[in-house]
CSV table of C-alpha atoms in Angstrom, one decimal:
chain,number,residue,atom,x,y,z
A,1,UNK,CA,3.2,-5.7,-22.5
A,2,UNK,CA,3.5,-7.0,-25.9
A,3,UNK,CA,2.8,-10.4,-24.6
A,4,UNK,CA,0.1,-9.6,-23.0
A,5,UNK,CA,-1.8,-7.9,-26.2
A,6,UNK,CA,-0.7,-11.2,-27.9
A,7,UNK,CA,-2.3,-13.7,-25.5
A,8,UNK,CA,-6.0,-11.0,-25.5
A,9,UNK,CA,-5.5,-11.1,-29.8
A,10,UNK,CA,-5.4,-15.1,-29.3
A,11,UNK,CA,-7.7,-15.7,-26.8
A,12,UNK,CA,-10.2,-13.0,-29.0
A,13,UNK,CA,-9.7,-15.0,-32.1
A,14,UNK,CA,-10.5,-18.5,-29.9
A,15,UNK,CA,-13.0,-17.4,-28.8
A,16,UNK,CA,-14.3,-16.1,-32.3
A,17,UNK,CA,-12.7,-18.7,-34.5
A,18,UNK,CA,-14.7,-22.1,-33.3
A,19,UNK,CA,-15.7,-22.9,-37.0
A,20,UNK,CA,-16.1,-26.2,-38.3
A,21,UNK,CA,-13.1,-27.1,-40.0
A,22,UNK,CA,-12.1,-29.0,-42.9
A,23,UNK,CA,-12.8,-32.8,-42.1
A,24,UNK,CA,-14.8,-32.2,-39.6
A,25,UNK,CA,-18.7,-34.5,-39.7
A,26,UNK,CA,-21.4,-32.7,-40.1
A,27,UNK,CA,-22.5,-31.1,-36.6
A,28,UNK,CA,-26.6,-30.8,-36.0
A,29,UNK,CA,-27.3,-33.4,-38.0
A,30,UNK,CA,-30.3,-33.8,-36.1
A,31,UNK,CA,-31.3,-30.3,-35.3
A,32,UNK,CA,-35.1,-29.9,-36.6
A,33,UNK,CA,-35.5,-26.6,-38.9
A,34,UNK,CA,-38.7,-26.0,-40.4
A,35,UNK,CA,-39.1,-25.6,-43.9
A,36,UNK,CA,-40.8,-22.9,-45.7
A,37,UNK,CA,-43.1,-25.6,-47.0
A,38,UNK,CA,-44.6,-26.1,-43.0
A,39,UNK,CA,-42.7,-29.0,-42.7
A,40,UNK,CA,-40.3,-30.0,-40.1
A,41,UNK,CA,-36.5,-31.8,-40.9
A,42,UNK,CA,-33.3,-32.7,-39.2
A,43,UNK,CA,-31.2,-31.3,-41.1
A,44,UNK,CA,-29.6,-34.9,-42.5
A,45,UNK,CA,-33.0,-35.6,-44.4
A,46,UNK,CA,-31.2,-32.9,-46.5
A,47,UNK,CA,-28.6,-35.0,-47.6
A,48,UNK,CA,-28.4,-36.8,-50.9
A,49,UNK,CA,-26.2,-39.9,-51.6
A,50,UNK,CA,-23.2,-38.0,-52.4
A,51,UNK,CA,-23.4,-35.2,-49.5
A,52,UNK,CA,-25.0,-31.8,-48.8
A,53,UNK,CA,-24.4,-28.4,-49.3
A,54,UNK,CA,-25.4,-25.8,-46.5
A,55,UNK,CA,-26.0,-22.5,-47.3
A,56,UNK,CA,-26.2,-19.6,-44.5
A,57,UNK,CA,-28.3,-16.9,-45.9
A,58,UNK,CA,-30.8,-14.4,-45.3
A,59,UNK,CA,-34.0,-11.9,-46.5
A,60,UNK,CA,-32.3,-8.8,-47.0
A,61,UNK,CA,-28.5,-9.1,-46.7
A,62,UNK,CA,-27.2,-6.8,-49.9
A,63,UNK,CA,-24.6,-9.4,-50.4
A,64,UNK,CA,-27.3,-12.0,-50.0
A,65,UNK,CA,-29.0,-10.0,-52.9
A,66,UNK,CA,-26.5,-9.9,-54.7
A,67,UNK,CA,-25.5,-13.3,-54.9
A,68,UNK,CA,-29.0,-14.8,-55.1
A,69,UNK,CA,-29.2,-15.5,-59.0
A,70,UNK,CA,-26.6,-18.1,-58.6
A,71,UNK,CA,-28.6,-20.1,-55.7
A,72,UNK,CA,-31.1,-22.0,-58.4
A,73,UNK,CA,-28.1,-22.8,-60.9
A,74,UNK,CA,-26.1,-24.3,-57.8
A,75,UNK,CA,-29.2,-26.1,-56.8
A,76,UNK,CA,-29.7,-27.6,-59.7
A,77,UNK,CA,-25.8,-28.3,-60.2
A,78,UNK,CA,-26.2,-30.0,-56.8
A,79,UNK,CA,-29.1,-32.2,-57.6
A,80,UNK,CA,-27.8,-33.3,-60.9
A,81,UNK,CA,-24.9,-34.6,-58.8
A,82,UNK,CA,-27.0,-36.1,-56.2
A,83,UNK,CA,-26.0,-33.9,-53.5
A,84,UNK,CA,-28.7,-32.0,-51.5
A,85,UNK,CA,-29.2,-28.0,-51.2
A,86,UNK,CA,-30.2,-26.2,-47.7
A,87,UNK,CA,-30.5,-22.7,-47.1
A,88,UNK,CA,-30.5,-21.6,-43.8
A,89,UNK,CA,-31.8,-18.1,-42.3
A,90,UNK,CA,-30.0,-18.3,-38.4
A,91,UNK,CA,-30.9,-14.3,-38.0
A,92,UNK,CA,-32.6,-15.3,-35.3
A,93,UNK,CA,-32.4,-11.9,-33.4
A,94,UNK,CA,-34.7,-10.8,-36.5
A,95,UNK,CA,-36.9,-13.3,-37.1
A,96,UNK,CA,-39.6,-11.3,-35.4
A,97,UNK,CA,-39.2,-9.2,-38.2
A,98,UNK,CA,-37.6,-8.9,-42.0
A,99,UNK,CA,-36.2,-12.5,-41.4
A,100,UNK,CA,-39.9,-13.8,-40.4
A,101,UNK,CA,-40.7,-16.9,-41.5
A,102,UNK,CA,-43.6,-15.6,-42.8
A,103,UNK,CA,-40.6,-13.3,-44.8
A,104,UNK,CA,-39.0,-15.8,-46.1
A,105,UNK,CA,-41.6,-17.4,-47.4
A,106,UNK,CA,-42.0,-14.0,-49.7
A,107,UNK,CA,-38.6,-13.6,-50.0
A,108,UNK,CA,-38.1,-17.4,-51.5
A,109,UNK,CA,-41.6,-16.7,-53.9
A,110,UNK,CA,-40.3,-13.5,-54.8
A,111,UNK,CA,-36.8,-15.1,-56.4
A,112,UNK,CA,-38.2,-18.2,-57.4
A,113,UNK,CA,-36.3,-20.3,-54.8
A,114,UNK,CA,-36.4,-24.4,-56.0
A,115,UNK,CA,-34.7,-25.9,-52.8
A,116,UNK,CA,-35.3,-25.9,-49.2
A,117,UNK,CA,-35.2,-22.7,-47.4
A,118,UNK,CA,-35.5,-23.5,-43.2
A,119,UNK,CA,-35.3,-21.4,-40.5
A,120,UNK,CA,-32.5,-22.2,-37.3
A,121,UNK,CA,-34.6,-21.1,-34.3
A,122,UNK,CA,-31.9,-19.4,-32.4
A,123,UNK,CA,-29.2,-19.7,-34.3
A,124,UNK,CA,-28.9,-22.8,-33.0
A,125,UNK,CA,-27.0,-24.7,-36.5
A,126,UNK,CA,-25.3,-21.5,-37.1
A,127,UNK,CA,-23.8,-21.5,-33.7
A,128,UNK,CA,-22.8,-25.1,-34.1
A,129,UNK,CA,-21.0,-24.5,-37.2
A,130,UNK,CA,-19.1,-21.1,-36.1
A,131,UNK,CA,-21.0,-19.7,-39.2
A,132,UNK,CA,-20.7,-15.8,-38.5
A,133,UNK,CA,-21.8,-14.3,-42.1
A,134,UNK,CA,-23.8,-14.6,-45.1
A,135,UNK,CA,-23.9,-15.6,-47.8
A,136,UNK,CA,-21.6,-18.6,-46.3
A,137,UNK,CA,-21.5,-22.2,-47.7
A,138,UNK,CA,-20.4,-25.6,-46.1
A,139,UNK,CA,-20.1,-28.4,-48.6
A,140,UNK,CA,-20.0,-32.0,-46.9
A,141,UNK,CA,-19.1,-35.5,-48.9
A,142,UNK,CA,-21.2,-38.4,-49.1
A,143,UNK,CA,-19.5,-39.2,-45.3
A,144,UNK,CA,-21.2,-35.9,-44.2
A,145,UNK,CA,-17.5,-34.7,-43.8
A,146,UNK,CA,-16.7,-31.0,-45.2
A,147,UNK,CA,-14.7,-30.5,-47.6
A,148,UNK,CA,-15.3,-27.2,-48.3
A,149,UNK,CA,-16.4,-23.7,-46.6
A,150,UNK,CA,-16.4,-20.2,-47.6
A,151,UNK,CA,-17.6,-18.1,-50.8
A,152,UNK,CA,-19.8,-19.1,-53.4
A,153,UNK,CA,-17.5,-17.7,-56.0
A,154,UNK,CA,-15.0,-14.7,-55.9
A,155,UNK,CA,-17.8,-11.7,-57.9
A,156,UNK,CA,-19.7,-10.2,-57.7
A,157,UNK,CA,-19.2,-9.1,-61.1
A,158,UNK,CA,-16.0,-10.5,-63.1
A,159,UNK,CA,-16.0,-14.2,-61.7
A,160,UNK,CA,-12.5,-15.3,-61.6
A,161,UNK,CA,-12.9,-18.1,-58.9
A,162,UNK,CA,-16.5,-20.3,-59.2
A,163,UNK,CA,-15.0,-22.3,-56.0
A,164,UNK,CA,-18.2,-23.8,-54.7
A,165,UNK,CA,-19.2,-25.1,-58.3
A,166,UNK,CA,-15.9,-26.2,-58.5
A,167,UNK,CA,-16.0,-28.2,-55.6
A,168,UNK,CA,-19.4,-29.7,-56.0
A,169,UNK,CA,-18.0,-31.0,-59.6
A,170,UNK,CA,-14.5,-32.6,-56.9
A,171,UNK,CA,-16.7,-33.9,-54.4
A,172,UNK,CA,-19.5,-35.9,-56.9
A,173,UNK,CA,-16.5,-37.2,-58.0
A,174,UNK,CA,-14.8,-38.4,-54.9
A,175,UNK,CA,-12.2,-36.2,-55.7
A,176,UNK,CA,-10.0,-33.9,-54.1
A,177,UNK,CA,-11.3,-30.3,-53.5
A,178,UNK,CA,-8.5,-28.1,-55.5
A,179,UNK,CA,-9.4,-24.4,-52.7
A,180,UNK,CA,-10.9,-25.6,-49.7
A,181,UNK,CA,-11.6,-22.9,-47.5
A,182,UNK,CA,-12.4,-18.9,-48.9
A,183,UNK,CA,-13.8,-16.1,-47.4
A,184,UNK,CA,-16.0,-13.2,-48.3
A,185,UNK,CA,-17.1,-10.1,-47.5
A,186,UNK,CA,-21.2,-10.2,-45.9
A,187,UNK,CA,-23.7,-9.4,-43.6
A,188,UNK,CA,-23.0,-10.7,-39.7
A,189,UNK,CA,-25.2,-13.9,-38.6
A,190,UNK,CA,-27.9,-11.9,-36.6
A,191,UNK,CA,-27.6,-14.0,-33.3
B,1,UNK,CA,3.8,42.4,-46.8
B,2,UNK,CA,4.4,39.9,-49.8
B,3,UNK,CA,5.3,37.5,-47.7
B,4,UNK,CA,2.8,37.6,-45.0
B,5,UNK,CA,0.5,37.0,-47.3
B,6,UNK,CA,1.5,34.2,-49.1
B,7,UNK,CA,2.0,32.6,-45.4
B,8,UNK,CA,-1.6,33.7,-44.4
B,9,UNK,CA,-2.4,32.0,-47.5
B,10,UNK,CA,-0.9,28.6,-47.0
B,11,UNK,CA,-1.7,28.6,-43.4
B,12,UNK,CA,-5.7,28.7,-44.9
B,13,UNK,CA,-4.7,26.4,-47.5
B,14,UNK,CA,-3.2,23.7,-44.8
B,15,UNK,CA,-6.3,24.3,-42.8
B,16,UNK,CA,-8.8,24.1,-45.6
B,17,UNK,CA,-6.9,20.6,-46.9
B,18,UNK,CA,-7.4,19.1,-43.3
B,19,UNK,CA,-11.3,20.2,-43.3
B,20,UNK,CA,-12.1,18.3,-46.5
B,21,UNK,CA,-12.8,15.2,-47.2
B,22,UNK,CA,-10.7,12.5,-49.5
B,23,UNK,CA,-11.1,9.1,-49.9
B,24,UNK,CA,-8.8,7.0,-51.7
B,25,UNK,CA,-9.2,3.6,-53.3
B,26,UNK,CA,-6.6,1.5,-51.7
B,27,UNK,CA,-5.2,-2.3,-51.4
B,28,UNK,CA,-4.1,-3.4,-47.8
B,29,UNK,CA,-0.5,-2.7,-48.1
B,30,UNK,CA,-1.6,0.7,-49.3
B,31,UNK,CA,-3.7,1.7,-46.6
B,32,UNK,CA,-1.2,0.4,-43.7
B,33,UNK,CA,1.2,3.1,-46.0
B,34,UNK,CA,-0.9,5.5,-46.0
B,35,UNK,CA,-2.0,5.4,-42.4
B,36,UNK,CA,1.7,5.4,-41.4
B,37,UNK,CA,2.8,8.1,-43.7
B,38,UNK,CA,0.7,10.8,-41.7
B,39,UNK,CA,-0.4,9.4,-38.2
B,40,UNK,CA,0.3,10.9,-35.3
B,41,UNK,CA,-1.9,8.8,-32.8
B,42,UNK,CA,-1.0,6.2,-30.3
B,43,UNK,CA,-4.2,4.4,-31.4
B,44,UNK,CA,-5.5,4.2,-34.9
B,45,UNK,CA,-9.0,2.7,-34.9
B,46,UNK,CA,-9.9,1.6,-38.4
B,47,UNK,CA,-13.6,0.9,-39.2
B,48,UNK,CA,-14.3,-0.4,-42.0
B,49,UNK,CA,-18.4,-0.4,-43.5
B,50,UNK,CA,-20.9,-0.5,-46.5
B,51,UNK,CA,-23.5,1.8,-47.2
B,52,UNK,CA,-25.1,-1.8,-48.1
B,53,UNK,CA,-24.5,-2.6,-43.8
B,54,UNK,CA,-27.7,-1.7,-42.2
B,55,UNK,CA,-25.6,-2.0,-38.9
B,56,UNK,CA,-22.2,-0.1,-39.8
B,57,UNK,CA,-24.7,2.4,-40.9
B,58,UNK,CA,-26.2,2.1,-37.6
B,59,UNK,CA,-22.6,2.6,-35.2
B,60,UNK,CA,-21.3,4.9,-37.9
B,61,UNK,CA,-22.5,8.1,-35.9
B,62,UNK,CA,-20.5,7.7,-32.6
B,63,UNK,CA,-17.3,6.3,-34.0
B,64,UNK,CA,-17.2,9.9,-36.0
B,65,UNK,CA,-18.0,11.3,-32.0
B,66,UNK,CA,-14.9,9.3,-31.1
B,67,UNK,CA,-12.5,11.6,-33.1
B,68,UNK,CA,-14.0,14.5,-31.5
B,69,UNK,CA,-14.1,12.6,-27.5
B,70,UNK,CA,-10.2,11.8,-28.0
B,71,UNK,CA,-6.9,13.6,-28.5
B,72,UNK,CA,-5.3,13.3,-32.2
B,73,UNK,CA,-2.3,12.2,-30.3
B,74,UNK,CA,-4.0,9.4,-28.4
B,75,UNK,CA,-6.7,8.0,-31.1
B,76,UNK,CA,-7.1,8.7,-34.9
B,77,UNK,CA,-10.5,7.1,-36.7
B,78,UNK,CA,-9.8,5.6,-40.2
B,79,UNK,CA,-12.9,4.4,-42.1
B,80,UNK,CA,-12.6,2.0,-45.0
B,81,UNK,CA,-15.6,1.5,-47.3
B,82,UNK,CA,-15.8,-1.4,-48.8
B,83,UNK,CA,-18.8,-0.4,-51.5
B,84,UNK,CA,-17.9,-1.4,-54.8
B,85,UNK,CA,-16.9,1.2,-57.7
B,86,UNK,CA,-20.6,1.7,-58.7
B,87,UNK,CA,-21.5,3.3,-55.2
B,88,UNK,CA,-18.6,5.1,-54.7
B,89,UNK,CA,-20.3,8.1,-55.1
B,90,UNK,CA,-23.3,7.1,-52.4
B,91,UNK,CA,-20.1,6.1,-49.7
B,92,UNK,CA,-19.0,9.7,-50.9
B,93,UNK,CA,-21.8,11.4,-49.5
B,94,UNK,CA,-23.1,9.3,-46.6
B,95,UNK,CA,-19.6,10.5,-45.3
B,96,UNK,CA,-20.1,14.2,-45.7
B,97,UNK,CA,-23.1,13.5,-44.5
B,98,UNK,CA,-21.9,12.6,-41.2
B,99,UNK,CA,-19.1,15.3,-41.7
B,100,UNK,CA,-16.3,13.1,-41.5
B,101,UNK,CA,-13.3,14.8,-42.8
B,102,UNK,CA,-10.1,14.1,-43.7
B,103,UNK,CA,-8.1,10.9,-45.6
B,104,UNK,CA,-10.4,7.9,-45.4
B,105,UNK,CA,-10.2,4.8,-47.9
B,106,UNK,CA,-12.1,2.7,-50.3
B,107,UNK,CA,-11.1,-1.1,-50.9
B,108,UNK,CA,-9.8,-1.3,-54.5
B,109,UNK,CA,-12.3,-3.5,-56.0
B,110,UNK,CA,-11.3,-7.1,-56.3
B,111,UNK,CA,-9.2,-9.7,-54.2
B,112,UNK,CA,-11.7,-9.7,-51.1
B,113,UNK,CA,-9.7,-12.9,-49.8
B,114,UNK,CA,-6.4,-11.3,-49.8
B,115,UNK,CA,-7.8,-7.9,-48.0
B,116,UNK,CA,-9.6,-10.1,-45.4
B,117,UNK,CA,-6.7,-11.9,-44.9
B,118,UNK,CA,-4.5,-8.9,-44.6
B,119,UNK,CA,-6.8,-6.8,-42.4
B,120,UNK,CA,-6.9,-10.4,-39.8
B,121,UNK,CA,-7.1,-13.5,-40.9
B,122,UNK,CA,-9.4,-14.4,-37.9
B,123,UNK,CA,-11.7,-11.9,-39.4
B,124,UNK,CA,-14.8,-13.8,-41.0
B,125,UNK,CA,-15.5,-11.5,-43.7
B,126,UNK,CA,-18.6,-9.7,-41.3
B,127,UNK,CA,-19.0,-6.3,-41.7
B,128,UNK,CA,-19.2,-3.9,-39.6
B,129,UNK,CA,-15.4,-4.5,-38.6
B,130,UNK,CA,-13.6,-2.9,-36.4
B,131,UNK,CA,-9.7,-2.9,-35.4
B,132,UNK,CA,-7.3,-1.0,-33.2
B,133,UNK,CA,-3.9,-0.6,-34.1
B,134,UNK,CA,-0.7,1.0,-32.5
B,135,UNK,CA,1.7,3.2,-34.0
B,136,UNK,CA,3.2,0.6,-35.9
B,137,UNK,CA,-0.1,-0.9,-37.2
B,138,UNK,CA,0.0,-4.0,-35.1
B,139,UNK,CA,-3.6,-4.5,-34.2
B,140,UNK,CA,-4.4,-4.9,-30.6
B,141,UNK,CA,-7.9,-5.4,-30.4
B,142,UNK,CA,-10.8,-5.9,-33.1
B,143,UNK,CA,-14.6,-7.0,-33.7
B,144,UNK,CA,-17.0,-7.8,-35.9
B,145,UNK,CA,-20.7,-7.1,-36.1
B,146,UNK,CA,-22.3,-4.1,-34.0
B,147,UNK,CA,-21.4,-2.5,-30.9
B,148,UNK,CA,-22.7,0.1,-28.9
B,149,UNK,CA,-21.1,3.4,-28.1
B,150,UNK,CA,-19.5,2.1,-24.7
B,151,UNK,CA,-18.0,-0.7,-25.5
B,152,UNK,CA,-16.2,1.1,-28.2
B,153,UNK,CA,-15.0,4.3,-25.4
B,154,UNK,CA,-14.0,0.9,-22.8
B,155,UNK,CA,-11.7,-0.8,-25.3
B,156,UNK,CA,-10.2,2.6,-26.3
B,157,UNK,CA,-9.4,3.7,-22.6
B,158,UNK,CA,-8.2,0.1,-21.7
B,159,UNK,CA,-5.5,0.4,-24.4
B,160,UNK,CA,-5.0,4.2,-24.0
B,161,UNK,CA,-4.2,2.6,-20.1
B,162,UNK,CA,-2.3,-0.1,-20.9
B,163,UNK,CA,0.1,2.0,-23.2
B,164,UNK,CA,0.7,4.2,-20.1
């Protein structure tokens, strides 16, 4: 009997746990998101010479919110290391609604957004990197290989952890990444 | 007469104490202690939400039906809030709200990685989430994101059958 609970907890968390891992290349490189700008991208015009960092994220998500005055500080942290900054609204399910393009096109005026902020029609990039919450980053190396996922930092208000700025600082470098994977509390991916 | 009264009076007491409320803020460890300490159920479903979740706010109503649809001795509901110190007060009273009574929890501010981890490290972090658990904690079952009131009563009776 126990066995059986076993094998449905395993084949629950395959079926749940299909995200990118550490290593892996960049999946959807080519999948076209469109900008808030008008324009259309694969997602590799993104990258900069020494990689890109993907950010999963949303209109109204109050962890979203409440992370959302580190996004320009990261972005800029990014493109003084020549790496490029995406965000990336996959809440497809609402994007008839509060995740609207036309919303995010408010949302990014009302808090000043300086990088790229594209919608994934159908959740299509979010599928293809198991992403299943926001706010959720995936920072890939010049080789467009990850080397790390998870948590922007470990807040929201005593920051013990800055993880993501510490591994943009690894990865411009070539080196190492010290904490490659984290995870956080958020809002699910609205499929 | 004395003592008639004083047992008329703790009987009230005992039944007063189960009809309030009380949450506690709690690590993992502590909760699984907790839970253990006074359960009596063959199932313990354990829900965890935000008054920030737009969809645990959503479910919350029939998971508190749930306690009500099932024997204590078949299925207790647990919730754990995972609101931070400053709206402790608003998870408070969304819960009497929704008259849910009893021990519930709080995650102690802090260490999200570690509680994630410790809840189910296949967990993503998502809220709403939602586990079942036997008598002696192992979890059986759990999801993340929404359900509707169905699927919740189908998992529940499949493991109520399974156990027999």
């Amino acid at each position: 009997m126990i066995r059986i609970l076993t094998l449905g907890i395993i084949a629950l968390t395959t079926l749940m746990s299909e995200e990118i891992s550490i290593g892996s290349k960049m999946p959807g490189s080519d999948y076209i998101l469109k900008n808030i700008n008008g324009k259309e991208s694969e997602l590799s015009t993104y990258k900069k010479e020494n990689g890109l960092l993907v950010i999963f994220s949303c209109n109204t998500c109050p962890w979203v919110i409440r992370w959302q005055g580190r996004y320009n500080p990261i972005s800029e942290l990014c493109s003084k290391n020549n790496i490029g900054f995406v965000a990336v609204n996959s809440n497809a399910s609402q994007h008839d609604g509060v995740d609207s393009f036309d919303s995010m096109k408010e949302h990014a005026k009302k808090y000043e957004y300086i990088f790229p902020y594209v919608l994934d029609s159908g959740s299509r990039l979010a599928k293809t990197f198991g992403a299943m919450v926001t706010p959720h980053v995936y920072l890939f190396d010049k080789n467009g290989d990850l080397r790390y996922r998870g948590a922007i930092d470990d807040g929201p208000k005593r920051v013990k952890h800055n993880y993501l700025v510490d591994a943009i600082n690894s990865v411009s470098k070539g080196k190492s990444v010290r904490t490659k994977t984290t995870k956080s509390l958020g809002c699910s991916i609205k499929y | 007469m004395r003592n008639i009264i004083i047992f008329f009076f703790i009987l009230v007491s005992i039944r007063c104490g189960s009809d309030l409320l009380n949450v506690k803020a709690v690590t993992v460890p502590e909760l699984y202690n907790n839970i253990k300490e006074n359960n009596v159920s063959s199932l313990v479903l354990l829900n965890i939400w935000s008054t920030s979740c737009i969809p645990c706010i959503e479910e919350f109503p029939y998971i508190v039906k749930l306690k009500k649809r099932y024997d204590i001795n078949k299925l207790d509901v647990v919730f754990l809030s995972t609101d931070w110190d400053e709206n402790e007060e608003a998870a408070e009273n969304f819960l009497l709200s929704q008259k849910v009574k009893g021990q519930h929890y709080r995650k102690l501010e802090g260490n999200t990685q570690e509680f994630i981890d410790d809840i189910c490290p296949s967990w993503s972090g998502a809220l709403p989430f939602t586990g079942i658990f036997n008598q002696e904690l192992n979890l059986l079952s759990f999801w993340q994101g929404k359900r509707d009131e169905k699927f919740f009563i189908s998992k529940i009776d499949s493991l109520l059958g399974a156990k027999g």
